[in-house]
Short mmCIF file of C-alpha atoms in Angstrom, two decimals:
data_model
loop_
_atom_site.label_atom_id
_atom_site.label_comp_id
_atom_site.label_asym_id
_atom_site.label_seq_id
_atom_site.Cartn_x
_atom_site.Cartn_y
_atom_site.Cartn_z
CA MET A 1 37.12 -27.38 -5.84
CA ALA A 2 35.29 -30.12 -3.93
CA LEU A 3 34.76 -29.57 -0.24
CA THR A 4 34.98 -32.17 2.49
CA GLN A 5 32.64 -32.10 5.47
CA HIS A 6 35.52 -30.74 7.54
CA GLY A 7 36.08 -27.99 4.99
CA VAL A 8 32.39 -26.99 5.05
CA LEU A 9 32.45 -26.78 8.84
CA GLU A 10 35.52 -24.56 8.68
CA LEU A 11 33.81 -22.23 6.20
CA LEU A 12 30.69 -21.98 8.39
CA SER A 13 32.57 -21.67 11.67
CA PRO A 14 31.48 -18.62 13.70
CA TYR A 15 35.14 -17.84 14.33
CA PRO A 16 37.66 -16.50 11.77
CA PRO A 17 38.60 -17.56 9.18
CA GLY A 18 35.07 -19.04 9.05
CA TRP A 19 32.17 -16.88 7.87
CA GLY A 20 29.45 -18.27 10.14
CA GLY A 21 29.67 -15.31 12.48
CA VAL A 22 29.18 -12.91 9.57
CA LEU A 23 26.07 -14.82 8.46
CA LEU A 24 24.65 -14.85 11.99
CA TRP A 25 25.29 -11.11 12.34
CA GLY A 26 23.55 -10.59 9.01
CA ALA A 27 20.59 -12.68 10.20
CA ALA A 28 20.38 -10.60 13.39
CA SER A 29 20.42 -7.43 11.28
CA THR A 30 17.63 -8.85 9.11
CA VAL A 31 15.49 -9.52 12.19
CA ALA A 32 16.20 -6.05 13.62
CA ILE A 33 15.37 -4.30 10.33
CA SER A 34 12.22 -6.38 9.87
CA ALA A 35 11.01 -5.82 13.44
CA GLY A 36 11.56 -2.07 13.27
CA ALA A 37 9.88 -1.78 9.87
CA PHE A 38 6.97 -3.95 11.03
CA LEU A 39 6.32 -1.73 14.04
CA ILE A 40 6.50 1.46 11.94
CA GLY A 41 4.23 -0.11 9.32
CA LEU A 42 1.78 -1.18 12.02
CA VAL A 43 1.53 2.36 13.39
CA LEU A 44 1.14 3.84 9.90
CA GLY A 45 -1.31 1.12 8.93
CA MET A 46 -3.52 1.65 11.96
CA GLY A 47 -3.52 5.40 11.42
CA GLY A 48 -4.23 4.92 7.72
CA ALA A 49 -7.07 2.46 8.34
CA LEU A 50 -8.75 4.73 10.89
CA GLY A 51 -8.23 7.72 8.59
CA LYS A 52 -9.86 5.94 5.65
CA LEU A 53 -12.84 5.03 7.83
CA SER A 54 -13.11 8.44 9.49
CA GLY A 55 -15.40 9.93 6.86
CA ASN A 56 -12.98 12.81 6.18
CA ARG A 57 -12.97 12.96 2.37
CA PRO A 58 -9.67 14.91 1.83
CA LEU A 59 -7.88 12.62 4.28
CA ARG A 60 -9.30 9.53 2.61
CA LEU A 61 -8.19 10.75 -0.83
CA LEU A 62 -4.69 11.42 0.50
CA LEU A 63 -4.50 7.95 2.05
CA ASP A 64 -5.84 6.38 -1.15
CA LEU A 65 -3.02 8.07 -3.06
CA TYR A 66 -0.50 6.78 -0.52
CA THR A 67 -1.66 3.16 -0.62
CA ILE A 68 -2.09 3.04 -4.41
CA ALA A 69 1.29 4.64 -5.15
CA ILE A 70 3.22 2.47 -2.70
CA ARG A 71 1.61 -0.76 -3.87
CA ALA A 72 2.11 0.16 -7.53
CA ILE A 73 5.84 1.01 -7.39
CA PRO A 74 8.38 -1.83 -6.86
CA GLU A 75 10.02 -1.84 -3.44
CA LEU A 76 13.54 -1.60 -4.89
CA ILE A 77 12.72 1.65 -6.70
CA LEU A 78 11.07 3.04 -3.55
CA ILE A 79 14.06 2.16 -1.36
CA VAL A 80 16.61 3.68 -3.72
CA GLY A 81 14.46 6.70 -4.50
CA LEU A 82 13.48 7.48 -0.90
CA TYR A 83 17.05 6.96 0.32
CA TYR A 84 18.81 9.25 -2.14
CA ALA A 85 15.97 11.69 -2.80
CA GLY A 86 15.11 11.86 0.89
CA MET A 87 18.74 12.46 1.90
CA ASP A 88 19.22 15.12 -0.80
CA GLY A 89 15.96 16.82 0.16
CA LEU A 90 16.84 16.82 3.87
CA ASN A 91 20.31 18.22 3.22
CA LEU A 92 18.85 20.87 0.93
CA LEU A 93 16.47 21.90 3.69
CA LEU A 94 19.34 22.04 6.18
CA ALA A 95 21.37 24.13 3.74
CA THR A 96 18.57 26.70 3.48
CA LEU A 97 18.59 26.90 7.28
CA ASN A 98 22.40 27.33 7.28
CA LEU A 99 22.84 24.00 9.04
CA PRO A 100 25.50 21.38 8.21
CA ALA A 101 24.60 18.44 5.98
CA ILE A 102 24.16 15.02 7.56
CA GLU A 103 24.88 11.48 6.41
CA MET A 104 21.91 9.20 7.06
CA ASN A 105 22.51 5.91 8.86
CA GLY A 106 21.90 2.89 6.64
CA PHE A 107 20.03 0.95 9.34
CA ALA A 108 17.71 3.86 10.13
CA VAL A 109 17.01 4.43 6.44
CA ALA A 110 16.30 0.74 5.87
CA VAL A 111 13.84 0.58 8.77
CA ALA A 112 12.12 3.85 7.86
CA VAL A 113 11.73 3.08 4.15
CA LEU A 114 10.53 -0.49 4.64
CA GLY A 115 8.16 0.67 7.38
CA PHE A 116 6.76 3.37 5.10
CA VAL A 117 6.22 0.79 2.36
CA GLN A 118 4.63 -1.77 4.65
CA GLY A 119 2.34 0.86 6.13
CA ALA A 120 0.42 0.99 2.84
CA TYR A 121 -0.22 -2.76 2.90
CA MET A 122 -1.08 -2.79 6.59
CA THR A 123 -3.56 0.04 6.03
CA GLU A 124 -5.66 -2.20 3.81
CA VAL A 125 -5.27 -5.27 6.05
CA LEU A 126 -6.37 -3.39 9.15
CA ARG A 127 -9.14 -1.52 7.32
CA GLY A 128 -10.61 -4.84 6.20
CA ALA A 129 -10.29 -6.24 9.72
CA ILE A 130 -12.16 -3.26 11.18
CA LEU A 131 -14.90 -3.51 8.57
CA ALA A 132 -15.34 -7.19 9.51
CA ILE A 133 -16.34 -6.24 13.08
CA PRO A 134 -20.12 -6.52 13.51
CA ALA A 135 -21.58 -3.03 13.65
CA GLY A 136 -23.74 -4.01 16.62
CA GLN A 137 -20.67 -4.34 18.87
CA ILE A 138 -19.57 -0.77 18.17
CA GLU A 139 -23.12 0.56 18.54
CA ALA A 140 -23.43 -1.22 21.88
CA ALA A 141 -20.19 0.38 23.07
CA LYS A 142 -21.53 3.80 22.06
CA ALA A 143 -24.78 3.07 23.90
CA PHE A 144 -22.79 2.37 27.08
CA GLY A 145 -21.22 5.81 26.76
CA MET A 146 -17.71 4.74 25.78
CA GLY A 147 -15.59 7.48 24.20
CA PRO A 148 -13.65 6.89 20.96
CA MET A 149 -10.38 5.87 22.65
CA LEU A 150 -12.02 3.59 25.20
CA ARG A 151 -14.21 2.09 22.48
CA PHE A 152 -11.16 1.42 20.34
CA ARG A 153 -9.19 -0.15 23.19
CA ARG A 154 -11.95 -2.36 24.60
CA VAL A 155 -14.05 -3.22 21.54
CA VAL A 156 -12.40 -2.47 18.19
CA LEU A 157 -8.84 -3.63 18.92
CA PRO A 158 -9.73 -7.01 20.49
CA ALA A 159 -12.22 -7.68 17.69
CA LEU A 160 -9.96 -6.73 14.79
CA LEU A 161 -6.89 -8.70 15.89
CA PRO A 162 -8.25 -12.18 15.03
CA ASN A 163 -9.26 -10.91 11.58
CA ALA A 164 -5.99 -9.06 10.93
CA LEU A 165 -3.42 -11.55 12.23
CA PRO A 166 -3.24 -13.81 9.14
CA GLY A 167 -2.62 -10.81 6.90
CA LEU A 168 -0.13 -9.30 9.34
CA ALA A 169 1.73 -12.62 9.53
CA ASN A 170 2.03 -12.66 5.74
CA LEU A 171 3.34 -9.08 5.77
CA TRP A 172 5.94 -10.03 8.39
CA MET A 173 7.17 -12.84 6.13
CA SER A 174 7.27 -10.37 3.25
CA ILE A 175 9.33 -7.88 5.27
CA THR A 176 11.94 -10.48 6.17
CA LYS A 177 12.51 -11.13 2.47
CA ASP A 178 12.23 -7.48 1.39
CA SER A 179 14.95 -6.62 3.91
CA ALA A 180 17.41 -8.08 1.38
CA LEU A 181 16.73 -5.06 -0.83
CA VAL A 182 18.36 -2.65 1.63
CA ALA A 183 21.74 -3.92 0.44
CA VAL A 184 21.45 -1.34 -2.36
CA VAL A 185 21.90 1.44 0.21
CA GLY A 186 25.00 -0.25 1.61
CA TYR A 187 23.64 -1.81 4.80
CA GLN A 188 24.81 -5.35 5.46
CA GLU A 189 22.06 -7.82 6.31
CA LEU A 190 21.83 -11.56 5.66
CA ALA A 191 21.62 -11.46 1.85
CA LEU A 192 24.57 -9.08 1.49
CA SER A 193 26.59 -11.05 4.06
CA THR A 194 25.96 -14.19 2.02
CA ARG A 195 27.16 -12.56 -1.19
CA LEU A 196 30.28 -11.23 0.52
CA ALA A 197 31.11 -14.63 1.99
CA GLY A 198 30.58 -16.34 -1.37
CA ALA A 199 32.64 -13.77 -3.26
CA SER A 200 35.52 -14.02 -0.77
CA THR A 201 35.69 -17.82 -0.72
CA LYS A 202 34.23 -18.69 -4.16
CA HIS A 203 32.02 -21.27 -2.43
CA TYR A 204 28.71 -19.64 -3.33
CA PHE A 205 26.61 -22.81 -3.04
CA VAL A 206 27.66 -23.45 0.57
CA PHE A 207 26.83 -19.96 1.77
CA PHE A 208 23.62 -19.51 -0.20
CA LEU A 209 22.41 -22.87 1.11
CA ALA A 210 23.30 -21.82 4.66
CA SER A 211 21.50 -18.52 4.12
CA ALA A 212 18.41 -20.35 2.85
CA PHE A 213 18.36 -22.45 6.03
CA LEU A 214 18.62 -19.30 8.17
CA TYR A 215 15.67 -17.72 6.33
CA LEU A 216 13.75 -20.98 6.73
CA ALA A 217 14.51 -21.07 10.47
CA LEU A 218 13.32 -17.48 10.80
CA THR A 219 10.09 -18.38 8.99
CA LEU A 220 9.45 -21.44 11.16
CA VAL A 221 10.02 -19.50 14.38
CA SER A 222 7.79 -16.69 13.11
CA ASN A 223 5.02 -19.19 12.33
CA VAL A 224 5.18 -20.53 15.88
CA VAL A 225 5.08 -17.02 17.37
CA PHE A 226 2.12 -15.90 15.27
CA SER A 227 0.29 -19.17 16.01
CA LEU A 228 0.69 -18.54 19.74
CA ILE A 229 -0.50 -14.95 19.36
CA GLU A 230 -3.49 -16.03 17.30
CA ARG A 231 -4.39 -18.69 19.86
CA ARG A 232 -4.24 -16.00 22.54
CA VAL A 233 -6.42 -13.44 20.75
CA ARG A 234 -8.94 -16.11 19.69
CA ARG A 235 -9.41 -17.49 23.20
CA GLY A 236 -13.07 -17.97 23.98
CA GLN A 237 -14.04 -18.17 20.31
CA PRO A 238 -15.35 -21.40 18.82
CA THR A 239 -12.69 -23.50 17.11
CA PRO A 240 -13.33 -23.94 13.35
CA ALA A 241 -14.15 -27.48 12.32
#
């Protein structure tokens, strides 16, 4: 059935019976999931990068296994597998301790699983950024008597950020799209909200087009934010021609 402009506005209204509010709530959930997963992945990635460069062979082999396995297996299989297998394993452990079983929150699972997956990619991005730091800067910090933590905070971190930011920005964009996969564990984000709105009204094109514009808006805002951050961390460096 053809829709008039008035009919489209009614469908996308943020107030019932419009579905605009549902889409906006889904978009907010997508941002929250992506932000939480990005922070977890950043922590895991930094730890993984430093572990791979630590010279500890068993630790490096373990981290190699982690990054290779995560990057080889599709995200959908990882999300489903970690959700159900992780929940069953946790409840089995609780049962052996004579504790009651628990039902895992969909939001927490989505954030944890996506963060675990992104940590493997961030490990390689941050490892490459650290390796790009001139060795003389680190040697100079050691010569001044800086300890490992002080050296990391004052020399390594400021030097790796300009090298890592483009890769981290790409991973952020990837997370915002991968968040649509968490619908398989029953958590409602933007993609699932769009499908529900389309199925309820039978106007799939309207809602998928609106969803595409929301994803595009998120991408454009993210580009601006990362550009500002990159300008900040590159202050004092020569501007490329």
